[in-house]
Short mmCIF file of C-alpha atoms in Angstrom, two decimals:
data_model
loop_
_atom_site.label_atom_id
_atom_site.label_comp_id
_atom_site.label_asym_id
_atom_site.label_seq_id
_atom_site.Cartn_x
_atom_site.Cartn_y
_atom_site.Cartn_z
CA MET W 1 66.82 144.89 100.79
CA ILE W 2 71.05 144.54 100.83
CA THR W 3 72.95 147.66 101.75
CA ILE W 4 76.43 147.41 99.99
CA PRO W 5 79.26 149.17 101.85
CA TYR W 6 80.61 152.16 99.61
CA VAL W 7 84.12 151.07 99.51
CA THR W 8 82.74 147.30 98.40
CA ALA W 9 80.40 148.93 95.64
CA LEU W 10 83.34 151.04 94.46
CA ALA W 11 85.78 148.12 93.98
CA THR W 12 83.18 146.01 92.34
CA TYR W 13 82.27 148.43 89.94
CA PHE W 14 86.13 149.20 89.38
CA SER W 15 86.30 145.11 88.67
CA TYR W 16 83.88 145.06 86.39
CA GLY W 17 85.06 148.18 84.47
CA VAL W 18 88.63 146.26 84.01
CA LEU W 19 86.79 143.26 82.73
CA PHE W 20 84.92 145.30 80.50
CA VAL W 21 87.80 147.49 78.82
CA PHE W 22 90.02 144.54 78.49
CA GLY W 23 87.06 142.45 77.23
CA GLN W 24 86.67 145.22 74.42
CA ILE W 25 90.16 145.36 73.62
CA ARG W 26 90.19 141.76 72.95
CA ASP W 27 87.15 141.98 70.93
CA HIS W 28 88.68 144.67 68.71
CA PHE W 29 91.91 142.52 67.69
CA ARG W 30 89.39 139.60 67.29
CA LYS W 31 87.66 141.27 64.68
CA ILE W 32 91.03 142.08 62.90
CA THR W 33 92.00 138.27 63.11
CA ASP W 34 88.73 137.75 61.65
CA CYS W 35 89.04 139.74 58.44
CA PHE W 36 92.01 137.12 57.50
CA SER W 37 90.13 134.21 58.16
CA SER W 38 87.40 132.37 56.12
CA ASN W 39 83.98 132.42 57.98
CA ASN W 40 81.49 129.76 56.91
CA LEU W 41 78.75 131.57 58.85
CA GLN W 42 78.25 134.99 56.90
CA GLY W 43 75.13 136.05 56.40
CA TYR W 44 73.88 134.15 59.41
CA ALA W 45 72.55 136.27 62.32
CA PRO W 46 74.33 135.81 65.71
CA ILE W 47 72.47 133.74 68.51
CA CYS W 48 73.83 136.02 70.88
CA LEU W 49 73.92 139.87 70.56
CA GLY W 50 75.40 142.69 72.00
CA LEU W 51 76.12 143.08 75.87
CA GLU W 52 74.94 139.54 76.14
CA ASP W 53 77.20 137.70 74.03
CA PHE W 54 79.76 139.90 75.46
CA TYR W 55 79.33 138.58 78.74
CA GLN W 56 79.15 135.28 77.70
CA ARG W 57 82.51 135.04 76.19
CA ARG W 58 84.32 137.43 78.25
CA LEU W 59 82.81 137.22 81.93
CA TYR W 60 80.94 134.14 82.08
CA GLN W 61 83.09 131.69 80.23
CA ARG W 62 86.13 132.76 82.29
CA ILE W 63 84.54 131.09 85.46
CA ARG W 64 82.66 128.33 83.55
CA ASP W 65 84.50 125.87 85.74
CA CYS W 66 82.55 126.73 88.79
CA PHE W 67 79.36 125.96 87.37
CA GLU W 68 77.52 122.74 86.00
CA ARG W 69 80.05 120.31 87.88
CA PRO W 70 79.02 116.75 86.95
CA LEU W 71 78.38 114.35 89.63
CA ALA W 72 79.06 110.66 90.11
CA SER W 73 76.95 109.95 93.11
CA ALA W 74 73.64 111.18 95.09
CA PRO W 75 73.38 114.62 96.29
CA ASP W 76 73.98 113.17 99.89
CA ALA W 77 76.02 115.01 102.90
CA TRP W 78 78.88 114.18 100.80
CA LEU W 79 79.27 113.75 97.07
CA ASP W 80 81.46 112.55 94.22
CA VAL W 81 82.83 115.34 91.88
CA VAL W 82 84.11 114.66 88.57
CA GLU W 83 87.02 116.57 87.85
CA ARG W 84 87.65 118.83 84.60
CA TYR W 85 90.42 120.37 82.57
CA SER W 86 90.14 122.83 79.83
CA ASN W 87 92.97 123.49 77.19
CA ASP W 88 91.12 126.67 75.81
CA SER W 89 90.45 128.89 78.51
CA ASN W 90 87.22 126.98 79.39
CA LYS W 91 85.68 127.28 76.02
CA THR W 92 85.33 123.64 76.14
CA LEU W 93 85.86 121.75 79.38
CA LYS W 94 86.61 117.89 79.57
CA ARG W 95 85.94 115.35 81.99
CA THR W 96 88.48 113.16 83.66
CA THR W 97 88.35 109.62 85.47
CA ARG W 98 89.34 111.12 88.75
CA ILE W 99 86.46 111.72 91.52
CA ARG W 100 86.66 114.24 94.15
CA ARG W 101 84.80 113.40 97.41
CA CYS W 102 83.57 116.65 98.67
CA LEU W 103 81.11 117.73 101.51
CA ASN W 104 78.09 118.54 99.98
CA LEU W 105 76.73 122.23 100.75
CA GLY W 106 75.14 123.17 97.38
CA SER W 107 71.98 120.53 97.02
CA TYR W 108 68.42 121.52 98.19
CA ASN W 109 68.77 118.06 100.32
CA TYR W 110 66.93 119.64 103.24
CA LEU W 111 65.49 116.33 105.13
CA GLY W 112 68.17 113.96 103.60
CA PHE W 113 65.92 111.98 101.43
CA ALA W 114 67.74 112.44 98.41
CA ALA W 115 70.27 109.30 99.16
CA SER W 116 69.24 106.04 100.04
CA ASP W 117 66.22 105.56 102.60
CA GLU W 118 65.65 102.67 104.81
CA TYR W 119 61.82 103.36 104.04
CA CYS W 120 61.45 105.38 101.02
CA THR W 121 63.76 103.32 98.79
CA PRO W 122 62.41 99.77 98.93
CA ARG W 123 59.03 101.21 98.17
CA VAL W 124 60.37 103.11 95.41
CA ILE W 125 62.15 99.85 93.95
CA ASP W 126 58.88 98.23 94.45
CA SER W 127 57.06 100.92 92.42
CA LEU W 128 59.64 100.58 89.51
CA ASN W 129 58.95 97.17 89.13
CA LYS W 130 55.12 97.61 89.19
CA TYR W 131 54.80 100.94 86.96
CA SER W 132 57.70 101.39 85.12
CA PRO W 133 59.81 104.54 85.25
CA SER W 134 57.64 106.46 83.14
CA THR W 135 53.65 106.40 82.32
CA CYS W 136 54.44 107.50 78.44
CA SER W 137 51.11 109.79 78.71
CA SER W 138 49.55 112.85 79.85
CA ARG W 139 47.20 112.62 82.82
CA VAL W 140 44.26 112.86 80.87
CA ASP W 141 44.99 110.12 78.66
CA GLY W 142 46.88 107.22 80.19
CA GLY W 143 49.01 108.57 82.59
CA THR W 144 46.94 108.81 85.90
CA THR W 145 48.06 105.86 88.01
CA VAL W 146 46.93 104.73 91.64
CA LEU W 147 49.97 106.56 92.85
CA HIS W 148 49.14 110.10 91.61
CA LYS W 149 45.82 110.05 93.20
CA GLU W 150 47.44 108.75 96.27
CA LEU W 151 49.81 111.26 96.42
CA GLU W 152 47.29 114.33 95.60
CA LYS W 153 45.33 113.16 98.55
CA HIS W 154 48.62 113.15 100.63
CA VAL W 155 49.33 116.74 99.92
CA ALA W 156 45.90 118.15 100.37
CA ASN W 157 45.90 116.30 103.76
CA PHE W 158 49.61 117.75 104.66
CA LEU W 159 48.82 121.14 103.59
CA GLY W 160 45.31 121.19 105.21
CA LYS W 161 43.48 122.12 101.67
CA GLN W 162 40.76 120.37 100.17
CA ASP W 163 42.44 119.31 97.11
CA ALA W 164 45.56 119.15 95.06
CA ILE W 165 47.05 118.60 91.66
CA VAL W 166 50.36 117.73 91.05
CA PHE W 167 52.82 117.93 87.90
CA GLY W 168 56.04 116.36 86.90
CA MET W 169 58.06 119.54 86.66
CA GLY W 170 58.32 122.38 89.81
CA TYR W 171 59.15 124.95 87.15
CA VAL W 172 56.39 124.36 84.86
CA THR W 173 54.07 124.22 87.96
CA ASN W 174 54.51 128.32 88.23
CA SER W 175 55.13 129.14 84.59
CA ALA W 176 51.97 127.00 83.18
CA ILE W 177 49.39 127.51 86.27
CA LEU W 178 49.40 131.16 86.38
CA PRO W 179 48.26 131.72 82.59
CA ALA W 180 45.83 129.46 83.47
CA LEU W 181 44.44 131.52 86.60
CA ILE W 182 44.62 134.96 85.21
CA GLY W 183 44.26 136.78 81.92
CA LYS W 184 43.68 139.91 80.30
CA GLY W 185 41.86 142.54 82.50
CA GLY W 186 43.49 141.13 85.70
CA LEU W 187 46.27 142.26 87.80
CA ILE W 188 49.52 140.38 89.21
CA ILE W 189 51.34 141.94 92.09
CA SER W 190 54.43 140.19 92.70
CA ASP W 191 57.06 140.41 95.09
CA SER W 192 60.56 141.93 93.15
CA LEU W 193 62.69 138.90 93.94
CA ASN W 194 60.33 136.09 92.94
CA HIS W 195 61.74 133.26 91.08
CA CYS W 196 62.23 133.14 87.35
CA SER W 197 59.58 130.86 86.97
CA ILE W 198 56.85 133.18 88.47
CA VAL W 199 58.32 136.03 86.31
CA ASN W 200 57.60 134.23 83.06
CA GLY W 201 54.45 132.84 84.23
CA ALA W 202 53.21 136.28 84.73
CA ARG W 203 54.28 137.39 81.65
CA GLY W 204 52.44 134.68 79.73
CA THR W 205 48.77 135.68 81.53
CA GLY W 206 48.45 138.51 79.46
CA ALA W 207 47.74 140.24 82.94
CA THR W 208 48.91 143.51 83.73
CA ILE W 209 51.74 143.14 86.26
CA ARG W 210 52.89 145.27 89.01
CA VAL W 211 56.10 144.71 91.67
CA PHE W 212 56.14 145.62 95.15
CA GLN W 213 59.57 146.20 97.03
CA HIS W 214 61.07 142.67 98.12
CA ASN W 215 59.13 141.23 101.37
CA THR W 216 57.55 144.83 102.16
CA PRO W 217 53.83 144.88 103.33
CA SER W 218 53.31 148.38 103.29
CA HIS W 219 54.75 148.82 100.04
CA LEU W 220 52.30 146.09 98.99
CA GLU W 221 49.54 148.04 100.41
CA GLU W 222 50.47 151.40 98.46
CA VAL W 223 50.69 149.15 95.06
CA LEU W 224 47.03 147.86 95.92
CA ARG W 225 45.75 151.03 96.87
CA GLU W 226 46.95 152.75 94.14
CA GLN W 227 45.94 150.10 91.50
CA ILE W 228 42.40 149.66 92.84
CA SER W 229 42.01 153.33 92.72
CA GLU W 230 43.16 153.73 88.93
CA GLY W 231 41.59 150.67 87.39
CA GLN W 232 42.86 148.91 84.30
CA PRO W 233 44.88 150.86 81.92
CA ARG W 234 43.03 153.17 79.45
CA THR W 235 39.61 152.17 80.30
CA HIS W 236 40.07 152.81 84.29
CA ARG W 237 37.37 149.73 84.44
CA PRO W 238 37.58 147.53 87.80
CA TRP W 239 40.05 144.97 87.84
CA LYS W 240 38.27 141.13 86.83
CA LYS W 241 41.19 139.46 89.46
CA ILE W 242 43.81 140.40 91.37
CA ILE W 243 46.49 137.86 92.65
CA VAL W 244 49.33 138.74 95.04
CA ILE W 245 52.04 136.34 94.56
CA VAL W 246 55.25 135.71 97.34
CA GLU W 247 57.48 132.78 98.22
CA GLY W 248 57.70 130.99 101.52
CA ILE W 249 61.59 131.26 101.67
CA TYR W 250 63.35 133.36 98.77
CA SER W 251 65.96 131.28 97.26
CA MET W 252 68.44 133.86 96.87
CA GLU W 253 68.21 135.36 99.88
CA GLY W 254 67.23 132.87 102.50
CA GLU W 255 64.63 135.11 103.90
CA LEU W 256 61.10 134.00 105.37
CA CYS W 257 58.27 136.05 103.63
CA LYS W 258 56.45 138.36 105.82
CA LEU W 259 52.97 136.28 105.43
CA PRO W 260 50.79 137.41 108.48
CA GLU W 261 50.99 141.02 107.37
CA ILE W 262 50.82 140.15 103.66
CA VAL W 263 47.62 137.86 104.16
CA ALA W 264 46.10 140.71 106.29
CA ILE W 265 46.33 143.14 103.31
CA CYS W 266 44.97 140.90 100.85
CA LYS W 267 41.77 140.51 103.17
CA LYS W 268 41.56 143.84 103.40
CA TYR W 269 41.51 144.62 99.71
CA LYS W 270 40.05 141.52 98.53
CA ALA W 271 43.12 140.05 96.35
CA TYR W 272 43.85 136.20 96.15
CA ILE W 273 46.91 135.10 97.53
CA TYR W 274 49.31 132.89 95.47
CA LEU W 275 52.17 131.29 97.66
CA ASP W 276 55.10 129.34 96.38
CA GLU W 277 56.53 127.24 98.82
CA ALA W 278 59.34 125.32 97.00
CA HIS W 279 62.09 126.06 99.82
CA SER W 280 59.88 126.06 102.88
CA ILE W 281 57.36 123.31 102.72
CA GLY W 282 58.88 120.22 104.44
CA ALA W 283 61.92 122.05 105.63
CA ILE W 284 60.28 124.14 108.47
CA GLY W 285 57.46 124.07 110.90
CA LYS W 286 57.27 121.98 113.81
CA THR W 287 55.96 118.94 111.71
CA GLY W 288 57.55 120.23 108.37
CA ARG W 289 54.22 122.17 107.11
CA GLY W 290 56.30 125.15 105.72
CA VAL W 291 55.95 128.81 106.66
CA CYS W 292 52.00 128.84 107.48
CA GLU W 293 52.93 126.53 110.41
CA LEU W 294 56.06 128.12 111.51
CA LEU W 295 54.25 131.67 111.40
CA GLY W 296 50.83 130.93 112.75
CA VAL W 297 49.09 131.36 109.50
CA ASP W 298 45.93 129.43 108.89
CA PRO W 299 46.24 127.90 105.31
CA ALA W 300 42.59 128.58 104.61
CA ASP W 301 43.66 132.21 104.47
CA VAL W 302 46.29 131.34 101.68
CA ASP W 303 44.23 130.94 98.27
CA ILE W 304 46.71 129.19 96.25
CA MET W 305 49.68 127.19 97.78
CA MET W 306 52.23 126.20 95.57
CA GLY W 307 55.37 123.83 96.07
CA THR W 308 57.96 121.81 94.45
CA PHE W 309 59.22 118.17 95.69
CA THR W 310 62.53 118.69 94.66
CA LYS W 311 63.68 119.76 97.62
CA SER W 312 62.56 118.38 101.11
CA PHE W 313 61.34 115.45 99.40
CA GLY W 314 63.94 114.26 97.41
CA SER W 315 61.87 113.70 94.36
CA CYS W 316 60.73 115.63 91.23
CA GLY W 317 57.77 117.68 90.29
CA GLY W 318 55.23 120.33 91.99
CA TYR W 319 51.85 120.79 93.19
CA ILE W 320 49.27 123.40 93.64
CA ALA W 321 46.58 122.88 96.52
CA GLY W 322 43.57 124.93 97.29
CA SER W 323 39.56 124.52 97.14
CA LYS W 324 38.14 121.60 95.33
CA GLU W 325 36.65 124.06 92.67
CA LEU W 326 40.07 125.47 92.03
CA ILE W 327 41.72 122.05 91.68
CA GLN W 328 38.75 120.89 89.04
CA TYR W 329 38.79 123.87 86.81
CA LEU W 330 43.03 123.64 86.80
CA LYS W 331 42.40 119.93 85.64
CA TYR W 332 40.18 121.02 82.73
CA THR W 333 42.65 124.03 81.55
CA CYS W 334 46.06 123.71 82.45
CA PRO W 335 48.27 122.91 79.75
CA ALA W 336 50.90 121.23 82.03
CA HIS W 337 48.33 118.59 83.29
CA LEU W 338 46.39 118.55 79.85
CA TYR W 339 49.37 117.99 77.32
CA ALA W 340 52.56 117.30 79.37
CA THR W 341 53.86 113.54 80.50
CA SER W 342 52.77 112.92 84.21
CA MET W 343 55.07 112.48 86.95
CA SER W 344 57.02 109.16 87.07
CA PRO W 345 55.60 106.59 89.51
CA PRO W 346 58.60 105.74 91.43
CA ALA W 347 59.10 109.90 92.05
CA ALA W 348 55.58 110.02 93.26
CA GLU W 349 56.13 106.81 95.47
CA GLN W 350 59.11 108.55 96.86
CA ILE W 351 57.15 111.67 97.85
CA ILE W 352 54.48 109.97 99.45
CA SER W 353 56.98 107.61 101.70
CA ALA W 354 58.86 110.99 102.65
CA ILE W 355 55.73 112.74 103.86
CA LYS W 356 54.85 109.24 105.72
CA VAL W 357 58.38 109.50 107.32
CA ILE W 358 57.79 113.09 108.09
CA LEU W 359 54.33 112.29 109.75
CA GLY W 360 55.79 109.37 111.79
CA GLU W 361 53.64 107.24 109.50
CA ASP W 362 56.34 104.81 109.12
CA GLY W 363 56.31 103.74 112.93
CA THR W 364 59.42 105.72 113.92
CA SER W 365 60.41 109.31 115.31
CA ARG W 366 62.64 109.84 112.41
CA GLY W 367 60.69 112.35 110.71
CA ALA W 368 60.43 114.61 113.71
CA GLN W 369 64.41 113.91 114.18
CA LYS W 370 64.96 115.21 110.36
CA LEU W 371 62.92 118.15 111.22
CA ALA W 372 64.54 119.11 114.43
CA ARG W 373 68.29 118.44 113.04
CA VAL W 374 67.84 120.65 109.92
CA ARG W 375 66.68 123.34 112.08
CA GLU W 376 69.47 123.19 114.69
CA ASN W 377 71.99 122.81 111.89
CA SER W 378 70.87 126.00 109.85
CA ASN W 379 70.83 128.01 112.97
CA PHE W 380 74.26 126.68 114.50
CA PHE W 381 75.93 127.33 110.61
CA ARG W 382 74.66 130.67 110.33
CA SER W 383 75.60 132.00 113.85
CA GLU W 384 79.14 130.73 113.28
CA LEU W 385 79.35 132.30 110.07
CA GLN W 386 78.07 135.57 111.39
CA LYS W 387 80.52 135.18 114.08
CA MET W 388 83.43 134.76 111.76
CA GLY W 389 82.42 138.10 110.23
CA PHE W 390 80.71 136.89 106.72
CA GLU W 391 77.84 138.96 105.60
CA VAL W 392 74.93 136.05 105.91
CA LEU W 393 71.46 136.82 104.48
CA GLY W 394 68.35 135.15 105.64
CA ASP W 395 66.51 134.39 108.80
CA ASN W 396 66.74 131.64 111.41
CA ASP W 397 65.27 128.34 110.71
CA SER W 398 65.80 128.79 106.99
CA PRO W 399 68.25 126.24 105.44
CA VAL W 400 69.06 128.60 102.89
CA MET W 401 72.06 130.82 103.85
CA PRO W 402 73.76 133.18 101.13
CA ILE W 403 77.48 134.46 102.04
CA MET W 404 78.16 137.92 99.99
CA LEU W 405 80.82 137.76 97.58
CA TYR W 406 80.01 141.22 95.49
CA ASN W 407 83.44 141.34 93.44
CA PRO W 408 83.56 139.54 90.35
CA ALA W 409 86.93 138.17 91.29
CA LYS W 410 85.95 136.66 94.38
CA ILE W 411 83.15 134.21 92.92
CA PRO W 412 85.57 131.93 91.11
CA ALA W 413 88.15 132.29 93.86
CA PHE W 414 85.64 131.18 96.55
CA SER W 415 84.47 128.26 94.75
CA ARG W 416 87.52 126.84 93.26
CA GLU W 417 89.25 127.05 96.89
CA CYS W 418 86.72 125.40 98.59
CA LEU W 419 86.61 122.63 96.01
CA LYS W 420 90.44 122.31 96.44
CA GLN W 421 89.60 121.41 100.19
CA ASN W 422 86.77 119.12 99.27
CA VAL W 423 83.77 121.39 100.27
CA ALA W 424 81.67 121.81 97.36
CA VAL W 425 79.55 125.19 97.35
CA VAL W 426 76.99 126.77 94.82
CA VAL W 427 78.33 130.47 93.77
CA VAL W 428 75.46 132.81 91.96
CA SER W 429 76.15 136.01 89.79
CA PHE W 430 74.38 138.00 87.40
CA PRO W 431 71.67 137.40 85.51
CA ALA W 432 70.61 135.16 88.90
CA THR W 433 71.44 138.27 90.91
CA PRO W 434 72.09 141.44 90.30
CA LEU W 435 75.37 142.83 89.09
CA LEU W 436 76.73 143.99 92.17
CA LEU W 437 74.97 141.07 94.58
CA ALA W 438 76.99 138.08 93.64
CA ARG W 439 76.99 135.56 96.62
CA ALA W 440 77.87 131.84 97.66
CA ARG W 441 74.53 130.10 98.34
CA ILE W 442 75.08 127.19 101.24
CA CYS W 443 72.13 124.92 101.62
CA ILE W 444 72.22 122.86 104.82
CA SER W 445 70.74 119.52 105.41
CA ALA W 446 69.44 117.14 107.72
CA SER W 447 72.25 114.71 106.98
CA HIS W 448 74.95 116.91 107.98
CA THR W 449 76.69 115.88 111.05
CA LYS W 450 78.04 118.43 113.60
CA GLU W 451 81.45 117.39 113.30
CA GLU W 452 80.83 117.72 109.10
CA LEU W 453 79.57 121.38 109.40
CA LEU W 454 82.59 122.19 111.83
CA LYS W 455 84.88 121.27 108.90
CA ALA W 456 82.88 123.14 106.39
CA LEU W 457 83.28 126.27 108.96
CA GLU W 458 86.94 125.92 108.90
CA VAL W 459 87.20 125.51 105.54
CA ILE W 460 84.95 128.28 104.64
CA SER W 461 86.68 130.65 107.15
CA GLN W 462 89.97 129.77 105.73
CA VAL W 463 88.81 130.66 102.21
CA GLY W 464 87.37 133.66 103.37
CA ASP W 465 90.51 135.14 104.88
CA LEU W 466 92.22 134.03 102.02
CA VAL W 467 89.58 135.48 99.35
CA GLY W 468 88.82 138.64 101.68
CA ILE W 469 85.02 138.20 101.98
CA LYS W 470 84.60 138.77 106.13
CA TYR W 471 83.38 142.55 105.95
CA PHE W 472 82.70 142.44 109.42
CA GLY W 473 84.87 142.30 112.22
CA ALA W 474 84.80 138.59 113.69
CA GLU W 475 83.54 137.97 116.90
CA PRO W 476 86.59 137.19 119.77
CA ASN W 477 86.25 133.39 121.01
CA LYS W 478 85.71 132.54 124.52
CA HIS W 479 89.28 131.91 125.34
CA GLN W 480 90.03 135.40 123.50
CA GLN W 481 87.41 136.95 125.82
CA GLU W 482 88.90 135.63 129.08
CA GLU W 483 92.55 136.63 128.28
CA LYS W 484 91.22 139.90 127.57
CA MET W 485 89.32 140.22 131.05
CA MET W 486 92.65 138.70 132.78
CA LYS W 487 94.97 141.51 131.19
CA LEU W 488 92.03 144.21 132.52
CA GLU W 489 91.85 143.02 135.68
#
């Protein structure tokens, strides 16, 4: 968990307090002026209420230009950002014809498959000509092609599971699968920092939900012991089913799951384990097989393996892998399989081709080189940021590295100053993170060269000095250390 320095927390609270006070004053004058203007919406209930409406108008709208920036190219190592302007304090943003070429540090393009690829792209184009962009049907009607069956076979083999099922959207994979797996009388124990798709999926199950401290196996065991001993609410009957849900890499923390310890606890208490590998599959592990391979966990010990194709594979959609019985059951019961339009055939071909490159089935070693490069790039970039004095979250080998900003004024300042120097970054604030824990999330790709990373580090260091987010003392470089030693001698 993040420990905020006392002075930083105090300054952050003070900044939000100032924004809140001035926002309330402006709202007060707004009510006075509204009394003298005609309103055609009298009698209608407002769409947003209370503090939600206040946050939207007085805080988010001021920095809206930092989000949803339109792009005019593929999300490769470099991308084209369309410049915008506003004449009404960001209430409306208008696009211009100007394009800014920026170094991309925000996309989930971990292995570099998001841009044109010498092996994948020709095959995707062929599949587009053969199958069309959409199946125009759900899987159970006319939406299952040869590519879908082939993809499910490749995914199951890649993960070391018996079978797999794929969906057209990663978010839906979590939110639609969980209600099919568990219902009333069941217990879900979820990591406190699990993704929104898991939270919404769990809420839709009707099961009892309990939360354990982020990535803390000891607290997970405490929660399990307590819930098993108490049983269901009111009746105290034994739980029908218990599922523990964790992520491979937590997308806002860049932190690896303590999977071996969690698997051991789930085995001990006979609980099923659901592993979300949206950010870890394809990106980590010697052969890209995710957190199980990296941490030495047998995939057979993980009951339900979930992941998405939107990161390392440069496509869209998600998957569930498990036993043949589980996958067969989901094909009969999951709404996302029964009613949603199936994955686009070219998207399926992109994933199949990417898996073949990762495994070396394209006849080259490009896949192994990509995996080695993303690992080297990630560890190099993380260590350099830490040496500069930034507070960087996450673990080694993780391509996700959040830089803590904290103060609300530093969120737009960091984003805008980086953009001015042609570096595109993603900033994240409330409600995606707790109010005090705003951050910039850097995502590293195998397509980044050493020179590009050095350029990005130079820009981020300059902006960090300007904005004041180097919360730790920077390490002296070798030249400074040698001069210091000479003076001491």
